[in-house]
Coordinates of C-alpha atoms and ligand atoms in Angstrom, one line a residue:
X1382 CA 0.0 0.0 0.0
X1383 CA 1.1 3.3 -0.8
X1384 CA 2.1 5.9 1.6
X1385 CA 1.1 9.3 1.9
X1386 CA 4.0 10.4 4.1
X1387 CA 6.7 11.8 1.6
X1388 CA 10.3 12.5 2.5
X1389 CA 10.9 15.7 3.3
X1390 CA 12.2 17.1 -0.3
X1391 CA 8.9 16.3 -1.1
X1392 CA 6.8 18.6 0.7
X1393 CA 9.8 21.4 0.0
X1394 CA 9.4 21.0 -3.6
X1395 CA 5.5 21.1 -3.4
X1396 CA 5.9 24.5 -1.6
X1397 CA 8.7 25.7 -3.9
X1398 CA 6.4 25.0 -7.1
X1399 CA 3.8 27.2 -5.2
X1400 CA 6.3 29.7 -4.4
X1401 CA 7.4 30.0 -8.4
X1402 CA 3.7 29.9 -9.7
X1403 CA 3.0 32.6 -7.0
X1404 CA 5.4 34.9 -7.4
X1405 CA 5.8 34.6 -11.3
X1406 CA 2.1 36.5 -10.9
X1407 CA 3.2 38.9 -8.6
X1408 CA 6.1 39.4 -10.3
X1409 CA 3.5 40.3 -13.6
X1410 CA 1.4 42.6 -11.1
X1411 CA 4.3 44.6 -9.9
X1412 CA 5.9 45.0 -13.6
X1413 CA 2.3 46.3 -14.7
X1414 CA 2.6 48.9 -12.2
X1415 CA 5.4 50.6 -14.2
X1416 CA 5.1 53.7 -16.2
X1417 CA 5.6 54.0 -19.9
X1418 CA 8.7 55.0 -21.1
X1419 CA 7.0 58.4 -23.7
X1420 CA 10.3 59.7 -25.1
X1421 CA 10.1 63.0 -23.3
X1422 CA 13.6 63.0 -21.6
X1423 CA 13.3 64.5 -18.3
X1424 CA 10.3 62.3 -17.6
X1425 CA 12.1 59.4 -18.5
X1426 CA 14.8 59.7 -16.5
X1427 CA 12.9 59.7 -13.7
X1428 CA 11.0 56.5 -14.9
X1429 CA 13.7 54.4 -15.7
X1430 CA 15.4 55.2 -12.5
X1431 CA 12.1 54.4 -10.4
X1432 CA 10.3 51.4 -12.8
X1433 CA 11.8 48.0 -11.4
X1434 CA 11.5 49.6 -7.7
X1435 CA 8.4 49.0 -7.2
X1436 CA 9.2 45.1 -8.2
X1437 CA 12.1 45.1 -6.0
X1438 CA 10.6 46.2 -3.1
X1439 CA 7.3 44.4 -3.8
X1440 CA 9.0 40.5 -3.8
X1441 CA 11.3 41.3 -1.6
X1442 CA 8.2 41.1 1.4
X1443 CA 6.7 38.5 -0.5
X1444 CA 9.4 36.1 -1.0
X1445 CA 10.5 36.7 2.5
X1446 CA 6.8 36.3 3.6
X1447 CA 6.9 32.7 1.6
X1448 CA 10.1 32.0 3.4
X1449 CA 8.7 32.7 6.9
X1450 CA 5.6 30.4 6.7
X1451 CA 7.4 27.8 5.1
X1452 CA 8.7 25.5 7.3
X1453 CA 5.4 25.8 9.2
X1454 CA 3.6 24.7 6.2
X1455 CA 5.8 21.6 5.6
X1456 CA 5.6 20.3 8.9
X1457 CA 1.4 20.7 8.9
X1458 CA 1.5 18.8 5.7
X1459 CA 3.8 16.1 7.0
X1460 CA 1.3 15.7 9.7
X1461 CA -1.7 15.2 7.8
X1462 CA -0.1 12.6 5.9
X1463 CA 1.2 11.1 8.8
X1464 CA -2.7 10.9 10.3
X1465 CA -3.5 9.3 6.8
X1466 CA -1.0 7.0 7.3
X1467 CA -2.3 5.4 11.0
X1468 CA -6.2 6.0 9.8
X1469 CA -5.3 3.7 7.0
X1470 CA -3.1 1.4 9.4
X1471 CA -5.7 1.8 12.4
X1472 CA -9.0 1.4 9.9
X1473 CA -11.0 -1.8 11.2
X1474 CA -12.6 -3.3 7.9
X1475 CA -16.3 -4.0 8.2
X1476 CA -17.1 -7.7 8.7
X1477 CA -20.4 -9.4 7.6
X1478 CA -21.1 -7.7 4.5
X1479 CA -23.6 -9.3 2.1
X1480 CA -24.1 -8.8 -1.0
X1481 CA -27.5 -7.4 -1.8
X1482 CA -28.4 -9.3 -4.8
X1483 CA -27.4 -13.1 -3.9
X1484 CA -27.2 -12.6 -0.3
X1485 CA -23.5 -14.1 -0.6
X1486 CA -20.9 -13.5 2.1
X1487 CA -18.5 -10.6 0.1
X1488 CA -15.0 -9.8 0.6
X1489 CA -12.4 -6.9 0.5
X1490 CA -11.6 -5.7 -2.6
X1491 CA -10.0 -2.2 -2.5
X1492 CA -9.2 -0.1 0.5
X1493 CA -8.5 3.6 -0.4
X1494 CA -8.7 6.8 1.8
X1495 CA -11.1 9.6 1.2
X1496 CA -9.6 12.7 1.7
X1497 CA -12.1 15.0 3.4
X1498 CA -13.1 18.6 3.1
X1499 CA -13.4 21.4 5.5
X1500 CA -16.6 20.4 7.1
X1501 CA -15.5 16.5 6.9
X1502 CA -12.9 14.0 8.5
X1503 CA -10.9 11.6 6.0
X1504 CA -12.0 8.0 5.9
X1505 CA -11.1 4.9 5.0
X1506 CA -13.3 3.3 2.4
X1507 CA -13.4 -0.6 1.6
X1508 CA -14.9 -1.5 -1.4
X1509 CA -16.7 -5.3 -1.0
X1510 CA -17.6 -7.2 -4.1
X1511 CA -19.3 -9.9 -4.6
X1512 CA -17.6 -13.5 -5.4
X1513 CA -20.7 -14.9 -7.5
X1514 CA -22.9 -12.1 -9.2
X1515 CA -19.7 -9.6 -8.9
X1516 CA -21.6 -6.6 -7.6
X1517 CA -20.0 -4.2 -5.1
X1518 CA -21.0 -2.7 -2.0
X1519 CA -18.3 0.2 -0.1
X1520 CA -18.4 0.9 3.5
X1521 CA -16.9 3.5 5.4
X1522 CA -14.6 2.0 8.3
X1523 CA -16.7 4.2 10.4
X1524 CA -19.4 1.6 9.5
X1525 CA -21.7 4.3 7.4
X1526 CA -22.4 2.3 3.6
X1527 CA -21.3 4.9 0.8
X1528 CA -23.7 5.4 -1.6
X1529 CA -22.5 6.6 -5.0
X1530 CA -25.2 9.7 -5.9
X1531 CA -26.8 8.6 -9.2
X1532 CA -27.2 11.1 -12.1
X1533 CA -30.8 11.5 -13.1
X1534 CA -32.1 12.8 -17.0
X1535 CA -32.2 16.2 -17.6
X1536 CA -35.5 15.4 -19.1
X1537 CA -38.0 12.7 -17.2
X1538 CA -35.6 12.6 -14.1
X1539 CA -35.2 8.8 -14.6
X1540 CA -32.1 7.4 -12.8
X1541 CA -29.2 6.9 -15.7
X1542 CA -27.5 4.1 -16.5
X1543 CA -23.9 4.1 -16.2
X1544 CA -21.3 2.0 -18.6
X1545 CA -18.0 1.8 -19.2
X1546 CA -15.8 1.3 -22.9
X1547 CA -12.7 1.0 -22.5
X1548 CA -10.6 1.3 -26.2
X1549 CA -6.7 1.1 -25.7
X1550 CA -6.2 4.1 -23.5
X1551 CA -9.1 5.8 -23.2
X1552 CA -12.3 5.2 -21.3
X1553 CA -15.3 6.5 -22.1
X1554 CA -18.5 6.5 -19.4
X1555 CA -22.1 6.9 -21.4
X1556 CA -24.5 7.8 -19.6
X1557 CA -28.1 6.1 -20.1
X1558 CA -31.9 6.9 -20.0
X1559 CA -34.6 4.2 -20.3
X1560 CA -36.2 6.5 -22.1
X1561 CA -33.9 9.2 -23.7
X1562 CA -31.1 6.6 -24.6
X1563 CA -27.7 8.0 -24.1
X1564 CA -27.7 11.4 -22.9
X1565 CA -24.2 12.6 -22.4
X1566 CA -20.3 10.6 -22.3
X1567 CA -17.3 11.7 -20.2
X1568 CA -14.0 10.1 -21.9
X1569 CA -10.8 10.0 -19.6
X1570 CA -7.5 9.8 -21.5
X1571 CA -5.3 7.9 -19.0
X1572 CA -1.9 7.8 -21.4
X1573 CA 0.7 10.1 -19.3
X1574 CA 1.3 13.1 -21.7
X1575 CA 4.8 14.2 -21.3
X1576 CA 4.8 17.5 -19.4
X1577 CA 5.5 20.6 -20.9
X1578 CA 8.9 21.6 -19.9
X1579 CA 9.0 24.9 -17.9
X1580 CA 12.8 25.7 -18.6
X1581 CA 12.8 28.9 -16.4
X1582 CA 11.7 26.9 -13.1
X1583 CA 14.9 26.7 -12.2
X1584 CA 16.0 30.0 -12.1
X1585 CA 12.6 31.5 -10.6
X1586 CA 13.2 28.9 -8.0
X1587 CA 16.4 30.3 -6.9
X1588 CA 14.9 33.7 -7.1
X1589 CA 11.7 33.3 -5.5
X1590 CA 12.7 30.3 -2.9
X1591 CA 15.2 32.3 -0.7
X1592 CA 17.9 30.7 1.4
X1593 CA 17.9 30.1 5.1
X1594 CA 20.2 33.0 5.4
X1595 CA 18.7 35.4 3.0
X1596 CA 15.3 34.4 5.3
X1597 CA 17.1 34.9 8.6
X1598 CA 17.7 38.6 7.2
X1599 CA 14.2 39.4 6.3
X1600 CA 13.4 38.5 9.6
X1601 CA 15.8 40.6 11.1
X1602 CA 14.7 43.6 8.7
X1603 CA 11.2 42.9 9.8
X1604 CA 11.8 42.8 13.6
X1605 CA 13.3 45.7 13.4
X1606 CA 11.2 48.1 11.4
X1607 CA 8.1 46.5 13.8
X1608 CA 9.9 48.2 16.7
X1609 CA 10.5 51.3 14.5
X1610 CA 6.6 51.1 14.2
X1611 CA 6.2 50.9 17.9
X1612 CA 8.4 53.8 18.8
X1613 CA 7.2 55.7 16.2
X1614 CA 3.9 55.6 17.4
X1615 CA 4.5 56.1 21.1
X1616 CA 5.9 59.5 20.1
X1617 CA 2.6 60.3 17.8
X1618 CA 0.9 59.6 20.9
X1619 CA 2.4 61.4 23.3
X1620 CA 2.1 64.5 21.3
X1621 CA -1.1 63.9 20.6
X1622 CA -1.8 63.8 24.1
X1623 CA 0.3 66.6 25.1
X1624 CA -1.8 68.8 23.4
X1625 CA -5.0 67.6 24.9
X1626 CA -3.2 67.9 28.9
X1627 CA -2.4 71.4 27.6
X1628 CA -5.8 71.7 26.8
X1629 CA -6.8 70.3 29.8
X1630 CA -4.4 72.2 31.9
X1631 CA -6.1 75.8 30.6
X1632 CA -9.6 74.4 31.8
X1633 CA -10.6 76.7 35.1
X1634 CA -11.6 74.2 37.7
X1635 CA -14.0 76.2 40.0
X1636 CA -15.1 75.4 43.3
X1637 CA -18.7 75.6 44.3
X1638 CA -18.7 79.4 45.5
X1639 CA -16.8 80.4 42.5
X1640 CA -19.2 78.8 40.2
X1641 CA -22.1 80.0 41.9
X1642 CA -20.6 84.3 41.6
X1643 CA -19.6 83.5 38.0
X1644 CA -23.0 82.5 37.2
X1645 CA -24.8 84.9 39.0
X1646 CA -23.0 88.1 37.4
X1647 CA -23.0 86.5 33.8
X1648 CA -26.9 85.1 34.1
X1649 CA -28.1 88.7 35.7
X1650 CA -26.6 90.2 32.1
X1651 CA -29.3 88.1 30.8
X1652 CA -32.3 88.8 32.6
X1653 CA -32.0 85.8 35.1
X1654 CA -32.2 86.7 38.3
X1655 CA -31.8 84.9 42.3
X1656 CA -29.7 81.8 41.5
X1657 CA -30.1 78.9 44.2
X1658 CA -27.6 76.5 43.9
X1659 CA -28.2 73.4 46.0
X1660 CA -26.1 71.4 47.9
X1661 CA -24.3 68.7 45.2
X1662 CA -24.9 65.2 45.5
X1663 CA -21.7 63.3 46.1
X1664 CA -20.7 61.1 43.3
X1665 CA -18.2 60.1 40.8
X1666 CA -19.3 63.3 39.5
X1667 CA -20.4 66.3 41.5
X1668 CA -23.8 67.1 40.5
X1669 CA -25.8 70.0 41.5
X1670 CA -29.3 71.0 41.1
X1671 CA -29.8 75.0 40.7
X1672 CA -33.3 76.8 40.1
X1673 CA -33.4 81.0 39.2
X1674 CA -36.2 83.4 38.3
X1675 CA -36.6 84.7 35.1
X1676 CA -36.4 88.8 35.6
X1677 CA -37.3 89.8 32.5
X1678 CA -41.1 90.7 31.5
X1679 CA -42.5 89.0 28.3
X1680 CA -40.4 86.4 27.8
X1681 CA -42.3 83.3 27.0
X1682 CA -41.3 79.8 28.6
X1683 CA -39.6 78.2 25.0
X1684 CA -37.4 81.6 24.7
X1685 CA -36.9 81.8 28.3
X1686 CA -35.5 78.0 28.4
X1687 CA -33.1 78.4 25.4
X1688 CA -32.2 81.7 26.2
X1689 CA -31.0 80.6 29.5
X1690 CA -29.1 77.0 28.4
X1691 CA -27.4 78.7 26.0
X1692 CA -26.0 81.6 28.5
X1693 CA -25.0 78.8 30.8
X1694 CA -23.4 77.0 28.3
X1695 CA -21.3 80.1 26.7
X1696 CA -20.0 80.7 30.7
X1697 CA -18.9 77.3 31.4
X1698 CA -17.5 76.1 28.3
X1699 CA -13.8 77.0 30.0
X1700 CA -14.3 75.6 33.1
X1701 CA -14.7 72.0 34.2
X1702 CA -18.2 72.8 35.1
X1703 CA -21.9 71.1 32.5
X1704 CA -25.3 72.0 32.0
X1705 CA -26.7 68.5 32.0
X1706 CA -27.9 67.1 28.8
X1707 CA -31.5 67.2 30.0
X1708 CA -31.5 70.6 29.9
X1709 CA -33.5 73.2 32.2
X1710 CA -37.2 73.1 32.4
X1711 CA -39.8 75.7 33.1
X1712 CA -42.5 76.7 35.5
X1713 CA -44.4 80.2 36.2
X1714 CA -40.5 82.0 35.5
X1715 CA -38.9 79.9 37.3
X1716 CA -36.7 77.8 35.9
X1717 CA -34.9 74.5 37.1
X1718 CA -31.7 72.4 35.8
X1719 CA -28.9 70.4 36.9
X1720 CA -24.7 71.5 36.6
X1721 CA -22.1 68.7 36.4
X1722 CA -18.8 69.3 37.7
X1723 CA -15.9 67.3 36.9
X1724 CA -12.5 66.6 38.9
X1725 CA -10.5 64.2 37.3
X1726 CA -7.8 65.0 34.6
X1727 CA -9.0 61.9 32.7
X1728 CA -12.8 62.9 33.0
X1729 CA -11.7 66.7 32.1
X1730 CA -9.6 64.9 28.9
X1731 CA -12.7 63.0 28.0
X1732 CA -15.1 66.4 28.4
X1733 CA -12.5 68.2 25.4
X1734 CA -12.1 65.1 23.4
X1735 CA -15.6 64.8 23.1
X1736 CA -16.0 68.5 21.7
Ligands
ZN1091 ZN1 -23.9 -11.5 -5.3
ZN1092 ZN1 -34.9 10.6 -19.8

C-alpha cells in the first residue's frame, strides 16, 4: 500500500512549485505597475530610475513572507499525511457484509482513503464485491455504507445508467436513459502526456525560494522596522496627548462658591435673576441642582429656556463645570436644571475630546 507520508524534499518541492507559480504573478502585477517610457527625456529619467522599484521592493516582502511560513507549512502537511497513514493502518474493515443481490458473504476488494473537506474528517473506504454475481458494495470503516449519488435525466428525471468502454487508453462513461437513450459521455485519457517543460523553473526557483540565510535577514529587517513602528507611534501619541493635557491644563476648575458668583454676574446680564444653587450630590461626579427666576417681563417659557441653556453654556464652556444634557425646564418663570462638575484630569480629557 502506498504511503502518503513523503520525504521531506517532497513537501519542500510542493511548496517551492507554489512559491514559483505565485510569485511569477506577482512578479506580472508589480511590472504592470510601471510607467511607460514616452520619449520626453526629463520624464524618463525619472521613470527608468524608479520602474523596477516597485518590483524590487514588492518581492522582496513576498518572498520573504513565503520564506517565513514555510517550514510551518511543511511540517502541517507532513502531519496530515502522517494521520493518513495510521487511519489507513488503524481502519478496522467491516465484517459481515452481504451482497445485496445473492445474499452471498462478500470480501475486501479495494481499501483507499477519502480525503475530506473542510466540514468533513478523511475515511477509509473498503470496497466489498461480490464472489458470484460480482456486484459491489463500499463501506466507510466508520461503519456508514457509501452510496454513490446517481445522475438523473435532464429530461424525465429517470435514474441513468452508467457503462464503461474501454478502447486502448481511453475510457469513455455513457451515460443512459430508459427513455432518452444516451444522454451525455465523459471520456478519460489515461496515457501520461509528457509534461511541458518549464525551462525557467529553475531560475525563478532560486529567485523566489530564498535561502535560510537570506530568510534569517528578512526576519531581522522585519523585527526591526516592527519596533521602529512601535516607537514611532508612542511619540505620535504622546504628542497627541500633550496637546490635549495642555488643553486640559487651561480648563478653570472652579469650586462651588466660585461657580455660583460666576454665574450669578453673567446670568443677571441676561435677565436671570436669584440663582439657588443646591447642595451637590456626592458622586463620581459632583452634581448639583440649581433653580433661578426669570427677571425679565415677556419672555415666554420656549425663549426663556433656550435663552438661558445657552447663556449657561457660553459661561462654562472654559471651566470644568456642565449643564446636564437634560437641559433646564420651566415653571411660572422659574426655571430648574442640573450642573455637572468634573475633577478628574482623565474625566476633564474626556469632556475636550468629546468636543
Ligand atoms: Zn452476489
Ligand atoms: Zn430521460
Amino acid at each position: 500500500m502506498e504511503k502518503h507520508l513523503k520525504s521531506e524534499q517532497y513537501y519542500i518541492d510542493r511548496y517551492d512549485r507554489m512559491t514559483v507559480d505565485l510569485m511569477r504573478i506577482k512578479e506580472k502585477f508589480f511590472l504592470d505597475c510601471d510607467t511607460k517610457i514616452t520619449g520626453n527625456k526629463n520624464e524618463d529619467e525619472f521613470k527608468r530610475a524608479t520602474n523596477g522599484l516597485f518590483k524590487d521592493l514588492g518581492l522582496y516582502f513576498e518572498t520573504g513572507e513565503r520564506y517565513l511560513e514555510k517550514s510551518e507549512t511543511i511540517r502541517q502537511w507532513m502531519d496530515e499525511d502522517k494521520k493518513r497513514d495510521e487511519l489507513m493502518e488503524s481502519a478496522k474493515t467491516p465484517v459481515g457484509i452481504f451482497c445485496l443481490a445473492c445474499n452471498k458473504e462478500m470480501s475486501v476488494e479495494t481499501k483507499t482513503l477519502h480525503i475530506g473537506n473542510l466540514n468533513t474528517e478523511d475515511k477509509v473506504l473498503f470496497i466489498f464485491r461480490c464472489g458470484s454475481c460480482r456486484k459491489g458494495r463500499g463501506f466507510f470503516h466508520t461503519g456508514e455504507e457509501f452510496k454513490a449519488t446517481p445522475e438523473h435525466c435532464d429530461k424525465c428525471g429517470k435514474v441513468l445508467d452508467k457503462t464503461h468502454k474501454r478502447e486502448e487508453e481511453k475510457i469513455t462513461t455513457y451515460y443512459k436513459c430508459p427513455e432518452h437513450g444516451v444522454i451525455k459521455t465523459y471520456e478519460y485519457d489515461m496515457e501520461s502526456k509528457p509534461e511541458e517543460v518549464d525551462s525557467n523553473y529553475e531560475t525563478d526557483r532560486d529567485r523566489f525560494c530564498i535561502s535560510d540565510e537570506a530568510g534569517q535577514e528578512y526576519l531581522s529587517f522585519k523585527i526591526r522596522t516592527d519596533q521602529l513602528q512601535k516607537v514611532l507611534r508612542k511619540i505620535e501619541d504622546r504628542e497627541a496627548n500633550q496637546e490635549l493635557y495642555d488643553k486640559v491644563a487651561s480648563i478653570k476648575k472652579l469650586s462651588i462658591v466660585e461657580l455660583e458668583n460666576l454665574l450669578v454676574s453673567k446670568l443677571e446680564e441676561q435677565g436671570y435673576i436669584k440663582l439657588e444653587l443646591k447642595t451637590p450630590e456626592q458622586g463620581r461626579h459632583v452634581i448639583a441642582p440649581f433653580n433661578i427666576r426669570d427677571a425679565k417681563s415677556g419672555r415666554e417659557e420656549y425663549d426663556s429656556k433656550k435663552q438661558l441653556e445657552k447663556a449657561i453654556k457660553k459661561t462654562l464652556e472654559t471651566t470644568n463645570w456642565r449643564l446636564m444634557s437634560s437641559g433646564v425646564s420651566y415653571r411660572l418663570g422659574m426655571l430648574f436644571g442640573e450642573l455637572r462638575g468634573y475633577e478628574k484630569e482623565d474625566d476633564l480629557a474626556k469632556l475636550i475630546a468629546k468636543k
